[in-house]
Amino acid sequence: MPTRILLEGRPGAGKTTALRRLAALLPAHAATGFTTEEIRQSGTRVGFALQTLTGRREVLAHVDLPGPPRVGKYGVDLGVMERLALPSLRPAATEEATGRLVLIDELGRMELACTAFRDAVITLFAAGIDVVATVHAHHDPFTDALKRRADIEVVHLTPANRDGLPGQLAARLRGPRAHGRPPSQS
């Protein structure tokens, strides 16, 4: 059975950092997917960039982008999802999927504004692919439905577990699947 994990945490909990550390602990090219990061100017957050695990990077959302859509004060460029995020997920969905790992940061309002991305996420979670995705702690119909699925493990990222969690997940993803789940990270 594939490993399907949602790393849930509040803003600033370290979800992106944990996912990047996990990617770094895995063999080269073992995973596909993307991460996001804040864009800051003079100490103030003004947007978010999306970067694939292969290094392609573009501005996903920014205060100066008009949108639509708009999420809070940010206009979102859904074309970035089409150009970078979706192609970073397709190799896992179209190639022989066994043993593939997809890392997604994050299943948030900006990313989920893209219908094709939501569809790709549904396809990935239905396939025989290992998936680790970060998710916000607030309620959202799409992510709430994922969190309720019996085949998905929700791991709560906290200051107490965030430093050790990437190593634990890397060991689990590299090791045999017959041993079951690791101790709860709640």
PDB file of C-alpha atoms in Angstrom:
ATOM      1  CA  MET A   1       0.000   0.000   0.000  1.00  0.00           C
ATOM      2  CA  PRO A   2       1.393   3.416  -0.883  1.00  0.00           C
ATOM      3  CA  THR A   3       2.373   5.876   1.826  1.00  0.00           C
ATOM      4  CA  ARG A   4       0.124   8.924   1.797  1.00  0.00           C
ATOM      5  CA  ILE A   5       0.924  11.597   4.367  1.00  0.00           C
ATOM      6  CA  LEU A   6      -0.449  15.065   4.937  1.00  0.00           C
ATOM      7  CA  LEU A   7       1.889  17.207   7.043  1.00  0.00           C
ATOM      8  CA  GLU A   8      -0.488  19.570   8.786  1.00  0.00           C
ATOM      9  CA  GLY A   9       0.624  22.695  10.556  1.00  0.00           C
ATOM     10  CA  ARG A  10      -0.122  26.300  11.258  1.00  0.00           C
ATOM     11  CA  PRO A  11       1.562  29.065   9.249  1.00  0.00           C
ATOM     12  CA  GLY A  12       5.200  29.337  10.281  1.00  0.00           C
ATOM     13  CA  ALA A  13       5.316  25.842  11.800  1.00  0.00           C
ATOM     14  CA  GLY A  14       8.033  24.749   9.358  1.00  0.00           C
ATOM     15  CA  LYS A  15       6.058  22.681   6.839  1.00  0.00           C
ATOM     16  CA  THR A  16       8.090  23.846   3.843  1.00  0.00           C
ATOM     17  CA  THR A  17      11.379  23.435   5.692  1.00  0.00           C
ATOM     18  CA  ALA A  18      10.430  19.902   6.739  1.00  0.00           C
ATOM     19  CA  LEU A  19       9.478  18.970   3.172  1.00  0.00           C
ATOM     20  CA  ARG A  20      12.712  20.408   1.759  1.00  0.00           C
ATOM     21  CA  ARG A  21      14.755  18.533   4.377  1.00  0.00           C
ATOM     22  CA  LEU A  22      12.909  15.335   3.484  1.00  0.00           C
ATOM     23  CA  ALA A  23      13.731  15.829  -0.212  1.00  0.00           C
ATOM     24  CA  ALA A  24      17.401  16.432   0.648  1.00  0.00           C
ATOM     25  CA  LEU A  25      17.563  13.196   2.662  1.00  0.00           C
ATOM     26  CA  LEU A  26      16.304  11.068  -0.214  1.00  0.00           C
ATOM     27  CA  PRO A  27      18.447   9.740  -3.071  1.00  0.00           C
ATOM     28  CA  ALA A  28      18.842  12.169  -5.978  1.00  0.00           C
ATOM     29  CA  HIS A  29      15.828  12.209  -8.271  1.00  0.00           C
ATOM     30  CA  ALA A  30      13.875   9.913  -5.911  1.00  0.00           C
ATOM     31  CA  ALA A  31      11.044  12.429  -5.736  1.00  0.00           C
ATOM     32  CA  THR A  32       9.185  14.829  -7.971  1.00  0.00           C
ATOM     33  CA  GLY A  33       7.030  17.781  -6.999  1.00  0.00           C
ATOM     34  CA  PHE A  34       7.417  21.322  -5.737  1.00  0.00           C
ATOM     35  CA  THR A  35       7.789  23.607  -2.743  1.00  0.00           C
ATOM     36  CA  THR A  36       6.718  27.177  -2.112  1.00  0.00           C
ATOM     37  CA  GLU A  37       8.482  29.989  -0.315  1.00  0.00           C
ATOM     38  CA  GLU A  38       7.755  33.476   0.872  1.00  0.00           C
ATOM     39  CA  ILE A  39       9.005  36.469  -1.088  1.00  0.00           C
ATOM     40  CA  ARG A  40      10.052  39.264   1.263  1.00  0.00           C
ATOM     41  CA  GLN A  41      10.973  42.885   0.634  1.00  0.00           C
ATOM     42  CA  SER A  42      12.342  44.992   3.487  1.00  0.00           C
ATOM     43  CA  GLY A  43      11.253  42.314   5.953  1.00  0.00           C
ATOM     44  CA  THR A  44       7.641  42.267   4.759  1.00  0.00           C
ATOM     45  CA  ARG A  45       6.053  39.316   2.950  1.00  0.00           C
ATOM     46  CA  VAL A  46       4.890  40.455  -0.489  1.00  0.00           C
ATOM     47  CA  GLY A  47       4.274  37.139  -2.209  1.00  0.00           C
ATOM     48  CA  PHE A  48       5.091  33.487  -2.742  1.00  0.00           C
ATOM     49  CA  ALA A  49       7.272  31.671  -5.261  1.00  0.00           C
ATOM     50  CA  LEU A  50       6.813  28.097  -6.442  1.00  0.00           C
ATOM     51  CA  GLN A  51       9.933  26.009  -7.101  1.00  0.00           C
ATOM     52  CA  THR A  52      10.044  22.518  -8.570  1.00  0.00           C
ATOM     53  CA  LEU A  53      12.409  19.946  -7.106  1.00  0.00           C
ATOM     54  CA  THR A  54      14.388  20.275 -10.364  1.00  0.00           C
ATOM     55  CA  GLY A  55      14.972  23.980  -9.648  1.00  0.00           C
ATOM     56  CA  ARG A  56      12.486  25.788 -11.908  1.00  0.00           C
ATOM     57  CA  ARG A  57      11.064  28.805 -10.038  1.00  0.00           C
ATOM     58  CA  GLU A  58       8.397  31.453 -10.702  1.00  0.00           C
ATOM     59  CA  VAL A  59       6.294  33.897  -8.697  1.00  0.00           C
ATOM     60  CA  LEU A  60       2.975  32.229  -7.811  1.00  0.00           C
ATOM     61  CA  ALA A  61       1.366  35.068  -5.885  1.00  0.00           C
ATOM     62  CA  HIS A  62       2.270  38.683  -5.220  1.00  0.00           C
ATOM     63  CA  VAL A  63       0.702  41.859  -3.882  1.00  0.00           C
ATOM     64  CA  ASP A  64       1.368  43.477  -7.284  1.00  0.00           C
ATOM     65  CA  LEU A  65      -0.384  40.756  -9.315  1.00  0.00           C
ATOM     66  CA  PRO A  66      -3.951  41.683 -10.231  1.00  0.00           C
ATOM     67  CA  GLY A  67      -5.483  38.207 -10.159  1.00  0.00           C
ATOM     68  CA  PRO A  68      -8.055  36.801 -10.350  1.00  0.00           C
ATOM     69  CA  PRO A  69      -8.014  34.871  -8.247  1.00  0.00           C
ATOM     70  CA  ARG A  70      -7.031  36.814  -5.184  1.00  0.00           C
ATOM     71  CA  VAL A  71      -6.176  35.149  -1.903  1.00  0.00           C
ATOM     72  CA  GLY A  72      -6.038  37.761   0.794  1.00  0.00           C
ATOM     73  CA  LYS A  73      -3.898  40.610  -0.487  1.00  0.00           C
ATOM     74  CA  TYR A  74      -2.211  38.451  -3.132  1.00  0.00           C
ATOM     75  CA  GLY A  75      -3.068  38.081  -6.789  1.00  0.00           C
ATOM     76  CA  VAL A  76      -2.384  34.487  -7.885  1.00  0.00           C
ATOM     77  CA  ASP A  77      -0.860  33.562 -11.260  1.00  0.00           C
ATOM     78  CA  LEU A  78      -2.600  30.264 -12.055  1.00  0.00           C
ATOM     79  CA  GLY A  79      -0.360  29.958 -15.126  1.00  0.00           C
ATOM     80  CA  VAL A  80       2.495  29.097 -12.751  1.00  0.00           C
ATOM     81  CA  MET A  81       0.498  26.098 -11.572  1.00  0.00           C
ATOM     82  CA  GLU A  82       0.011  25.051 -15.209  1.00  0.00           C
ATOM     83  CA  ARG A  83       3.664  25.665 -16.217  1.00  0.00           C
ATOM     84  CA  LEU A  84       5.505  24.353 -13.153  1.00  0.00           C
ATOM     85  CA  ALA A  85       3.363  22.515 -10.599  1.00  0.00           C
ATOM     86  CA  LEU A  86       1.394  20.258 -12.944  1.00  0.00           C
ATOM     87  CA  PRO A  87       4.400  19.127 -15.027  1.00  0.00           C
ATOM     88  CA  SER A  88       6.279  18.351 -11.786  1.00  0.00           C
ATOM     89  CA  LEU A  89       3.466  15.963 -10.826  1.00  0.00           C
ATOM     90  CA  ARG A  90       2.928  14.308 -14.201  1.00  0.00           C
ATOM     91  CA  PRO A  91       5.982  12.014 -14.253  1.00  0.00           C
ATOM     92  CA  ALA A  92       4.620  10.164 -11.245  1.00  0.00           C
ATOM     93  CA  ALA A  93       1.147   9.927 -12.745  1.00  0.00           C
ATOM     94  CA  THR A  94       2.186   8.877 -16.254  1.00  0.00           C
ATOM     95  CA  GLU A  95       5.259   6.675 -15.760  1.00  0.00           C
ATOM     96  CA  GLU A  96       5.386   3.349 -13.956  1.00  0.00           C
ATOM     97  CA  ALA A  97       4.229   4.626 -10.584  1.00  0.00           C
ATOM     98  CA  THR A  98       5.452   1.918  -8.222  1.00  0.00           C
ATOM     99  CA  GLY A  99       8.111   3.322  -5.948  1.00  0.00           C
ATOM    100  CA  ARG A 100       7.583   6.919  -7.035  1.00  0.00           C
ATOM    101  CA  LEU A 101       7.325   9.699  -4.485  1.00  0.00           C
ATOM    102  CA  VAL A 102       5.596  13.033  -4.955  1.00  0.00           C
ATOM    103  CA  LEU A 103       6.254  15.948  -2.586  1.00  0.00           C
ATOM    104  CA  ILE A 104       3.732  18.807  -2.636  1.00  0.00           C
ATOM    105  CA  ASP A 105       4.039  22.072  -0.716  1.00  0.00           C
ATOM    106  CA  GLU A 106       1.287  22.919  -0.298  1.00  0.00           C
ATOM    107  CA  LEU A 107      -2.375  22.087  -0.622  1.00  0.00           C
ATOM    108  CA  GLY A 108      -3.315  25.670   0.186  1.00  0.00           C
ATOM    109  CA  ARG A 109      -5.860  28.177  -1.090  1.00  0.00           C
ATOM    110  CA  MET A 110      -3.525  29.638  -3.722  1.00  0.00           C
ATOM    111  CA  GLU A 111      -2.600  26.276  -5.211  1.00  0.00           C
ATOM    112  CA  LEU A 112      -6.116  24.834  -4.936  1.00  0.00           C
ATOM    113  CA  ALA A 113      -7.527  27.781  -6.890  1.00  0.00           C
ATOM    114  CA  CYS A 114      -6.273  25.832  -9.936  1.00  0.00           C
ATOM    115  CA  THR A 115      -8.888  23.242 -10.901  1.00  0.00           C
ATOM    116  CA  ALA A 116      -6.397  21.191 -12.909  1.00  0.00           C
ATOM    117  CA  PHE A 117      -4.148  21.004  -9.825  1.00  0.00           C
ATOM    118  CA  ARG A 118      -7.017  19.767  -7.644  1.00  0.00           C
ATOM    119  CA  ASP A 119      -7.761  17.115 -10.274  1.00  0.00           C
ATOM    120  CA  ALA A 120      -4.081  16.077 -10.378  1.00  0.00           C
ATOM    121  CA  VAL A 121      -4.001  15.748  -6.580  1.00  0.00           C
ATOM    122  CA  ILE A 122      -7.071  13.519  -6.632  1.00  0.00           C
ATOM    123  CA  THR A 123      -5.426  11.369  -9.325  1.00  0.00           C
ATOM    124  CA  LEU A 124      -2.171  11.090  -7.334  1.00  0.00           C
ATOM    125  CA  PHE A 125      -3.918  10.088  -4.118  1.00  0.00           C
ATOM    126  CA  ALA A 126      -5.838   7.417  -6.041  1.00  0.00           C
ATOM    127  CA  ALA A 127      -2.712   5.974  -7.713  1.00  0.00           C
ATOM    128  CA  GLY A 128      -0.142   3.552  -6.299  1.00  0.00           C
ATOM    129  CA  ILE A 129       2.228   6.435  -5.562  1.00  0.00           C
ATOM    130  CA  ASP A 130       3.782   7.594  -2.295  1.00  0.00           C
ATOM    131  CA  VAL A 131       2.700  11.169  -1.573  1.00  0.00           C
ATOM    132  CA  VAL A 132       3.790  13.577   1.137  1.00  0.00           C
ATOM    133  CA  ALA A 133       2.002  16.922   1.010  1.00  0.00           C
ATOM    134  CA  THR A 134       1.848  19.854   3.354  1.00  0.00           C
ATOM    135  CA  VAL A 135      -1.547  21.191   4.290  1.00  0.00           C
ATOM    136  CA  HIS A 136      -2.871  24.133   6.239  1.00  0.00           C
ATOM    137  CA  ALA A 137      -4.566  23.598   9.584  1.00  0.00           C
ATOM    138  CA  HIS A 138      -7.709  25.607   8.775  1.00  0.00           C
ATOM    139  CA  HIS A 139     -10.843  24.043   7.356  1.00  0.00           C
ATOM    140  CA  ASP A 140     -11.302  23.679   3.611  1.00  0.00           C
ATOM    141  CA  PRO A 141     -13.733  21.272   1.897  1.00  0.00           C
ATOM    142  CA  PHE A 142     -11.050  19.819  -0.398  1.00  0.00           C
ATOM    143  CA  THR A 143      -8.374  19.220   2.231  1.00  0.00           C
ATOM    144  CA  ASP A 144     -10.897  18.203   4.897  1.00  0.00           C
ATOM    145  CA  ALA A 145     -12.082  15.418   2.557  1.00  0.00           C
ATOM    146  CA  LEU A 146      -8.478  14.238   2.096  1.00  0.00           C
ATOM    147  CA  LYS A 147      -7.855  14.295   5.856  1.00  0.00           C
ATOM    148  CA  ARG A 148     -10.877  12.037   6.430  1.00  0.00           C
ATOM    149  CA  ARG A 149      -9.725   9.325   4.012  1.00  0.00           C
ATOM    150  CA  ALA A 150      -8.739   6.080   5.736  1.00  0.00           C
ATOM    151  CA  ASP A 151      -5.696   5.629   3.463  1.00  0.00           C
ATOM    152  CA  ILE A 152      -4.189   9.004   4.403  1.00  0.00           C
ATOM    153  CA  GLU A 153      -2.197   9.651   7.555  1.00  0.00           C
ATOM    154  CA  VAL A 154      -2.316  13.181   8.957  1.00  0.00           C
ATOM    155  CA  VAL A 155       0.894  14.083  10.785  1.00  0.00           C
ATOM    156  CA  HIS A 156       0.750  17.250  12.863  1.00  0.00           C
ATOM    157  CA  LEU A 157       3.945  19.260  12.509  1.00  0.00           C
ATOM    158  CA  THR A 158       4.913  20.987  15.742  1.00  0.00           C
ATOM    159  CA  PRO A 159       8.006  22.680  17.146  1.00  0.00           C
ATOM    160  CA  ALA A 160       8.598  19.493  19.172  1.00  0.00           C
ATOM    161  CA  ASN A 161       8.726  17.139  16.164  1.00  0.00           C
ATOM    162  CA  ARG A 162       9.710  19.302  13.188  1.00  0.00           C
ATOM    163  CA  ASP A 163      13.480  18.745  13.422  1.00  0.00           C
ATOM    164  CA  GLY A 164      13.335  14.951  13.650  1.00  0.00           C
ATOM    165  CA  LEU A 165      10.363  14.348  11.392  1.00  0.00           C
ATOM    166  CA  PRO A 166      12.128  14.645   8.005  1.00  0.00           C
ATOM    167  CA  GLY A 167      14.632  11.936   8.993  1.00  0.00           C
ATOM    168  CA  GLN A 168      11.875   9.663  10.273  1.00  0.00           C
ATOM    169  CA  LEU A 169       9.868  10.096   7.079  1.00  0.00           C
ATOM    170  CA  ALA A 170      12.931   9.549   4.872  1.00  0.00           C
ATOM    171  CA  ALA A 171      13.722   6.292   6.690  1.00  0.00           C
ATOM    172  CA  ARG A 172      10.142   5.183   6.338  1.00  0.00           C
ATOM    173  CA  LEU A 173       9.980   6.014   2.623  1.00  0.00           C
ATOM    174  CA  ARG A 174      13.307   4.267   1.914  1.00  0.00           C
ATOM    175  CA  GLY A 175      12.455   1.188   3.994  1.00  0.00           C
ATOM    176  CA  PRO A 176      10.145  -1.734   3.406  1.00  0.00           C
ATOM    177  CA  ARG A 177       6.420  -0.937   3.590  1.00  0.00           C
ATOM    178  CA  ALA A 178       5.524  -4.113   5.493  1.00  0.00           C
ATOM    179  CA  HIS A 179       6.365  -2.645   8.896  1.00  0.00           C
ATOM    180  CA  GLY A 180       3.294  -0.431   9.115  1.00  0.00           C
ATOM    181  CA  ARG A 181       3.143   3.118  10.321  1.00  0.00           C
ATOM    182  CA  PRO A 182       5.656   4.835  12.580  1.00  0.00           C
ATOM    183  CA  PRO A 183       4.609   6.041  16.003  1.00  0.00           C
ATOM    184  CA  SER A 184       2.094   8.877  15.852  1.00  0.00           C
ATOM    185  CA  GLN A 185       3.520  12.362  15.444  1.00  0.00           C
ATOM    186  CA  SER A 186       0.511  14.083  17.017  1.00  0.00           C
TER     187      SER A 186
END
